[in-house]
PDB file of C-alpha atoms in Angstrom:
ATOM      1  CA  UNK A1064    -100.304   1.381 179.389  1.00 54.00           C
ATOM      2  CA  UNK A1065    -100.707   5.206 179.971  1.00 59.00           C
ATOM      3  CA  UNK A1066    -104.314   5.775 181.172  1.00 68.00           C
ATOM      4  CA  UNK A1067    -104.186   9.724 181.971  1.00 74.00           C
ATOM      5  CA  UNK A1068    -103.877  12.776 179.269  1.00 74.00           C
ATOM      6  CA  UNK A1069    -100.962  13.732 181.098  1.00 76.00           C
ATOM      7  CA  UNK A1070     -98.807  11.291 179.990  1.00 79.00           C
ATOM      8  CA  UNK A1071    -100.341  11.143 176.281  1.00 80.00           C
ATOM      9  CA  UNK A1072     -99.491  14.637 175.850  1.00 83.00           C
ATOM     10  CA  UNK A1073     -95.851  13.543 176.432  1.00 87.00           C
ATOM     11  CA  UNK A1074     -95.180  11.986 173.041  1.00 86.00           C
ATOM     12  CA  UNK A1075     -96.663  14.583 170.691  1.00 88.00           C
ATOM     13  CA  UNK A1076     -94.796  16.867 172.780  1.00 91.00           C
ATOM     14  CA  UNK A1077     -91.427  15.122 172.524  1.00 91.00           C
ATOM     15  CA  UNK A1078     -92.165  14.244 168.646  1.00 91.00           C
ATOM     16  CA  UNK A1079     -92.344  18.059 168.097  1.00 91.00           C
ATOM     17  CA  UNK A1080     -89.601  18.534 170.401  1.00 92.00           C
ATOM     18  CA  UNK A1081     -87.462  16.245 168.522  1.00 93.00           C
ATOM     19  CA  UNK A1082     -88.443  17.882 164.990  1.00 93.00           C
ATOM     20  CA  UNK A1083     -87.603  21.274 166.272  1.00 92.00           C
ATOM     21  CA  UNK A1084     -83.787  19.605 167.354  1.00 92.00           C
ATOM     22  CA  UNK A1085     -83.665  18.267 163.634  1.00 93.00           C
ATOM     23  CA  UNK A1086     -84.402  21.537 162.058  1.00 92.00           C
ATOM     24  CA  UNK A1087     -81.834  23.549 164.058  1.00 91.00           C
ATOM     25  CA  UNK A1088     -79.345  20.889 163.377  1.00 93.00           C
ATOM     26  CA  UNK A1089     -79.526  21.136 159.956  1.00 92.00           C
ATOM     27  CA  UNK A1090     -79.893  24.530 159.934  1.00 92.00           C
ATOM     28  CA  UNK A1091     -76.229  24.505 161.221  1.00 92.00           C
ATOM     29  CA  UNK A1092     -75.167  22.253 158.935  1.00 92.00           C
ATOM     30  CA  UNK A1093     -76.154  24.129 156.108  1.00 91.00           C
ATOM     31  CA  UNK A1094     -74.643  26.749 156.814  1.00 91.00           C
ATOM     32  CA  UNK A1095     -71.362  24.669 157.742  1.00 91.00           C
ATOM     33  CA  UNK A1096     -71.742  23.337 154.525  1.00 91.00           C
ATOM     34  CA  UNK A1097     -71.789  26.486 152.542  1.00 90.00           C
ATOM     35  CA  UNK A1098     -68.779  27.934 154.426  1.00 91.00           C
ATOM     36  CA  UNK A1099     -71.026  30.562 156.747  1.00 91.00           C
ATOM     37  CA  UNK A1100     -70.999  31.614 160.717  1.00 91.00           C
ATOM     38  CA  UNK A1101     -73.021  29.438 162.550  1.00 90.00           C
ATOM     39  CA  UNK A1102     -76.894  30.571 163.320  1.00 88.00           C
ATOM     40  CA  UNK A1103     -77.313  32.905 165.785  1.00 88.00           C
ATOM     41  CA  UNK A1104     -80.565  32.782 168.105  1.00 83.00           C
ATOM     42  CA  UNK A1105     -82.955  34.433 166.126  1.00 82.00           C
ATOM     43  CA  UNK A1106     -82.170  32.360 162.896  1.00 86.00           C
ATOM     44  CA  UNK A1107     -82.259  29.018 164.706  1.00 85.00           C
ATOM     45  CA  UNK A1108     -85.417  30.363 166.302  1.00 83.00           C
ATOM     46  CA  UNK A1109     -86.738  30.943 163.100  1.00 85.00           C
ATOM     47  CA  UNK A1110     -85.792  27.041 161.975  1.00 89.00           C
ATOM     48  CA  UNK A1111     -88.573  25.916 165.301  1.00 90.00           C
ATOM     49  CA  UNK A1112     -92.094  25.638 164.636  1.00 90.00           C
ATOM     50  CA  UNK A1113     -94.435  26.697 165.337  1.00 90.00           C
ATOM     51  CA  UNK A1114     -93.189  30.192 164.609  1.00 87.00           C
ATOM     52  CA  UNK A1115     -93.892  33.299 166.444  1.00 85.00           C
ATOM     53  CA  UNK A1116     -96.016  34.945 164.360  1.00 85.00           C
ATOM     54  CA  UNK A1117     -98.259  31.370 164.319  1.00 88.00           C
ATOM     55  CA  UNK A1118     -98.460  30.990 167.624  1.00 90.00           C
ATOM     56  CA  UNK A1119     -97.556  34.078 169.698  1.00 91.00           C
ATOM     57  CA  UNK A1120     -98.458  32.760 172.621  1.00 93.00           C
ATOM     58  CA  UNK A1121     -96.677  29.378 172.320  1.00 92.00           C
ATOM     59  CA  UNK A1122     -93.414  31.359 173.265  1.00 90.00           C
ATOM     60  CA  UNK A1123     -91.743  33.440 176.522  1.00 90.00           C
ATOM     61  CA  UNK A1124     -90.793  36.692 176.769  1.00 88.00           C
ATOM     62  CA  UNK A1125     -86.898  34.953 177.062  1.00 87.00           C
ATOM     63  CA  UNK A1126     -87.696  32.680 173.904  1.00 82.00           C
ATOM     64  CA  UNK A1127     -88.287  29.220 175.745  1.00 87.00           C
ATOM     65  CA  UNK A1128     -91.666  27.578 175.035  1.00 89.00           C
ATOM     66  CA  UNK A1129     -94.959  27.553 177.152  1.00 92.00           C
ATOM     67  CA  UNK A1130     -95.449  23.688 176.278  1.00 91.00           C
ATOM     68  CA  UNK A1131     -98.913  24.139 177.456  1.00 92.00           C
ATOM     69  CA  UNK A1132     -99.453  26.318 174.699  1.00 94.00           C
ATOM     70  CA  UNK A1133     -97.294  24.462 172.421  1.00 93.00           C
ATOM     71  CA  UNK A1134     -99.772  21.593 172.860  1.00 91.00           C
ATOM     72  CA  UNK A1135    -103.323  23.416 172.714  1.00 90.00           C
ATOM     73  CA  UNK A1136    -101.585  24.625 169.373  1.00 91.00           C
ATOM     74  CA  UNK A1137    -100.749  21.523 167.703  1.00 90.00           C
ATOM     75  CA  UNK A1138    -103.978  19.863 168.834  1.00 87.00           C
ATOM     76  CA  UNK A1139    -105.793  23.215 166.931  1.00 87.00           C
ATOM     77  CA  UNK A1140    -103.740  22.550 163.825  1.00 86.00           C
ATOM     78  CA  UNK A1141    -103.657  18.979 163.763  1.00 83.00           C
ATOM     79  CA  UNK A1142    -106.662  17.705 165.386  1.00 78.00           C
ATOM     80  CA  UNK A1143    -109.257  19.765 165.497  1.00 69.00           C
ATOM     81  CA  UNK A1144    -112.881  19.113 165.958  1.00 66.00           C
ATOM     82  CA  UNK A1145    -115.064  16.770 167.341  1.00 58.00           C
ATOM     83  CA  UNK A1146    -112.876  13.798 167.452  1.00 55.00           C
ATOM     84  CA  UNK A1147    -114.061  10.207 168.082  1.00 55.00           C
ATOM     85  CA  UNK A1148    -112.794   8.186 170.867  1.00 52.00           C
ATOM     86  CA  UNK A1149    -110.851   4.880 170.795  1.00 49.00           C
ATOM     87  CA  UNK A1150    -111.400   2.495 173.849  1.00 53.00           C
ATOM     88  CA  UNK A1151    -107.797   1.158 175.167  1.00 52.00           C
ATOM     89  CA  UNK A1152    -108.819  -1.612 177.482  1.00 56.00           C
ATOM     90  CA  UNK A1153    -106.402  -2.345 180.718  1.00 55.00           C
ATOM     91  CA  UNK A1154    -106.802  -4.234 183.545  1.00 53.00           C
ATOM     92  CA  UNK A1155    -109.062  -2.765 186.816  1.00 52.00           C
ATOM     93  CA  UNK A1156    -110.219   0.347 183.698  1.00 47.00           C
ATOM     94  CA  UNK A1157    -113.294   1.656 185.241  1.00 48.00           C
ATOM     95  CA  UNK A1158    -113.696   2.797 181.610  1.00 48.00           C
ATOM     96  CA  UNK A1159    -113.637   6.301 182.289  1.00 49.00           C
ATOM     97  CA  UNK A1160    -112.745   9.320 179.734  1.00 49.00           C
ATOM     98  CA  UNK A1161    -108.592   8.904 180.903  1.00 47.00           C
ATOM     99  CA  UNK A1162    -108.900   5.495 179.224  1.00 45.00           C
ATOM    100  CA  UNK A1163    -109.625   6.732 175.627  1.00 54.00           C
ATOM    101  CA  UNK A1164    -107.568   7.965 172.870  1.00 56.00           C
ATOM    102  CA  UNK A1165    -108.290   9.637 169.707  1.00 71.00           C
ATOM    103  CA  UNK A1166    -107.177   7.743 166.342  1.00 74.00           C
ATOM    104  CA  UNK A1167    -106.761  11.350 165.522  1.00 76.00           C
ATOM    105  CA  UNK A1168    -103.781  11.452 168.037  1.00 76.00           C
ATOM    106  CA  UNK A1169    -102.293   8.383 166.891  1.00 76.00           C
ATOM    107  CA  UNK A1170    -102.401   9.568 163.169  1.00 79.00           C
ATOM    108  CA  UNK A1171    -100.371  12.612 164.285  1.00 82.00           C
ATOM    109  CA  UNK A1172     -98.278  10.676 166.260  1.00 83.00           C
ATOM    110  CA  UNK A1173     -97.224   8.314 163.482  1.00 83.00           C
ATOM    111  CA  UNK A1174     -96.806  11.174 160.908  1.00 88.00           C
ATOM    112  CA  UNK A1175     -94.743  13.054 162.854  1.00 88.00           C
ATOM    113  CA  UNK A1176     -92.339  10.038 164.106  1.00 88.00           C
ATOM    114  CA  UNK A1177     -92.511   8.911 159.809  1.00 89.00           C
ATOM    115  CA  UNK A1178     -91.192  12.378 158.662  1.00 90.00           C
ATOM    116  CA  UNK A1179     -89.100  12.534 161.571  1.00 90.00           C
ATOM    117  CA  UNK A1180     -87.755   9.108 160.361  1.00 89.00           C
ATOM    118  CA  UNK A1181     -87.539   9.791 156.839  1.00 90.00           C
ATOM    119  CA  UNK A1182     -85.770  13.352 157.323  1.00 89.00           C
ATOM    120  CA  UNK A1183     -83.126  11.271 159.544  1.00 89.00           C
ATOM    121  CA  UNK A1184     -82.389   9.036 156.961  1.00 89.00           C
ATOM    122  CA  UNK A1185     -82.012  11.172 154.243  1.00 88.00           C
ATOM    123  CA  UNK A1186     -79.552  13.138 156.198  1.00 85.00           C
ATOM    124  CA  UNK A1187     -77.545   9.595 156.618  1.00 87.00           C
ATOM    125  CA  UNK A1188     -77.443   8.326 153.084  1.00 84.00           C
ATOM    126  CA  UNK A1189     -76.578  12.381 152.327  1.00 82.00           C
ATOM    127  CA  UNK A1190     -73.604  11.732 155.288  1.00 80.00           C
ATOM    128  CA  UNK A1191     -72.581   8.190 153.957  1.00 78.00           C
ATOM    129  CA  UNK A1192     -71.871   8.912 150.438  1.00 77.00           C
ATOM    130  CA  UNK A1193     -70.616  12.346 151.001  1.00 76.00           C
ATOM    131  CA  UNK A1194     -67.959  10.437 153.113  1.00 74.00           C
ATOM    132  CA  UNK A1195     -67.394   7.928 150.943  1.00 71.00           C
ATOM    133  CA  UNK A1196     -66.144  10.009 147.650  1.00 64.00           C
ATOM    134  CA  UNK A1197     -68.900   8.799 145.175  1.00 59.00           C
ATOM    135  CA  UNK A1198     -70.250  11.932 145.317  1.00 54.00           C
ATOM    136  CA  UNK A1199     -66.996  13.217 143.333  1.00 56.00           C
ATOM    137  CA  UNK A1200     -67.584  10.413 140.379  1.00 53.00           C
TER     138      UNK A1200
END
């Protein structure tokens, strides 16, 4: 298992990663849908969250993100405070502070990856009968 902060950042990171991917996708495909030009950069930047005017400093001058940032944000939004710690033992764990995670982390984690999953699905059963006709009945 992942011992250093390092590496847990990576999943929060790549949940809201993912999430931003999903919005810009179906951005575009409501827009598609409705017969309109595809979205140009400031409209699909505007689909990505956390927005500028939330975090200004989350985002470059060029419109790329400053994941550091990105990360000190959602930990301010989502898990603030004086969090409690939640011992992960491994094998030859000195027990030091890399070894702990918050639950707080983990909730966030799994709330993310379960809206993440839900929007997903949605957009698949939406897809599926759409292509199937029984929308028409």
């Amino acid at each position: 298992p992942s011992t250093s902060e390092r590496e847990w950042r990576e999943l929060p990171l790549w949940l809201w990663e993912t999430h931003n991917d999903v919005n810009v996708r179906l951005l575009g495909e409501r827009l598609e849908q409705n017969e309109q030009p595809k979205p140009n950069h400031w409209e699909s930047q505007q689909a990505r969250w956390p927005a500028l005017y939330a975090c200004p400093n989350c985002w470059r001058e060029d419109g790329s993100w400053e994941e550091e940032k990105v990360y000190d944000h959602l930990r301010a939004v989502f898990w603030s405070g004086n969090p409690s710690y939640l011992k992960i033992p491994s094998s030859g764990d000195g027990g030091g502070p890399s070894s702990r995670v918050t639950p707080l982390r983990w909730a966030l984690s799994l709330i993310v990856f379960a809206v993440v999953a839900f929007i997903l699905r949605l957009y698949r059963a939406k897809k599926v009968r759409r292509n199937s006709g029984r929308h028409k009945k």
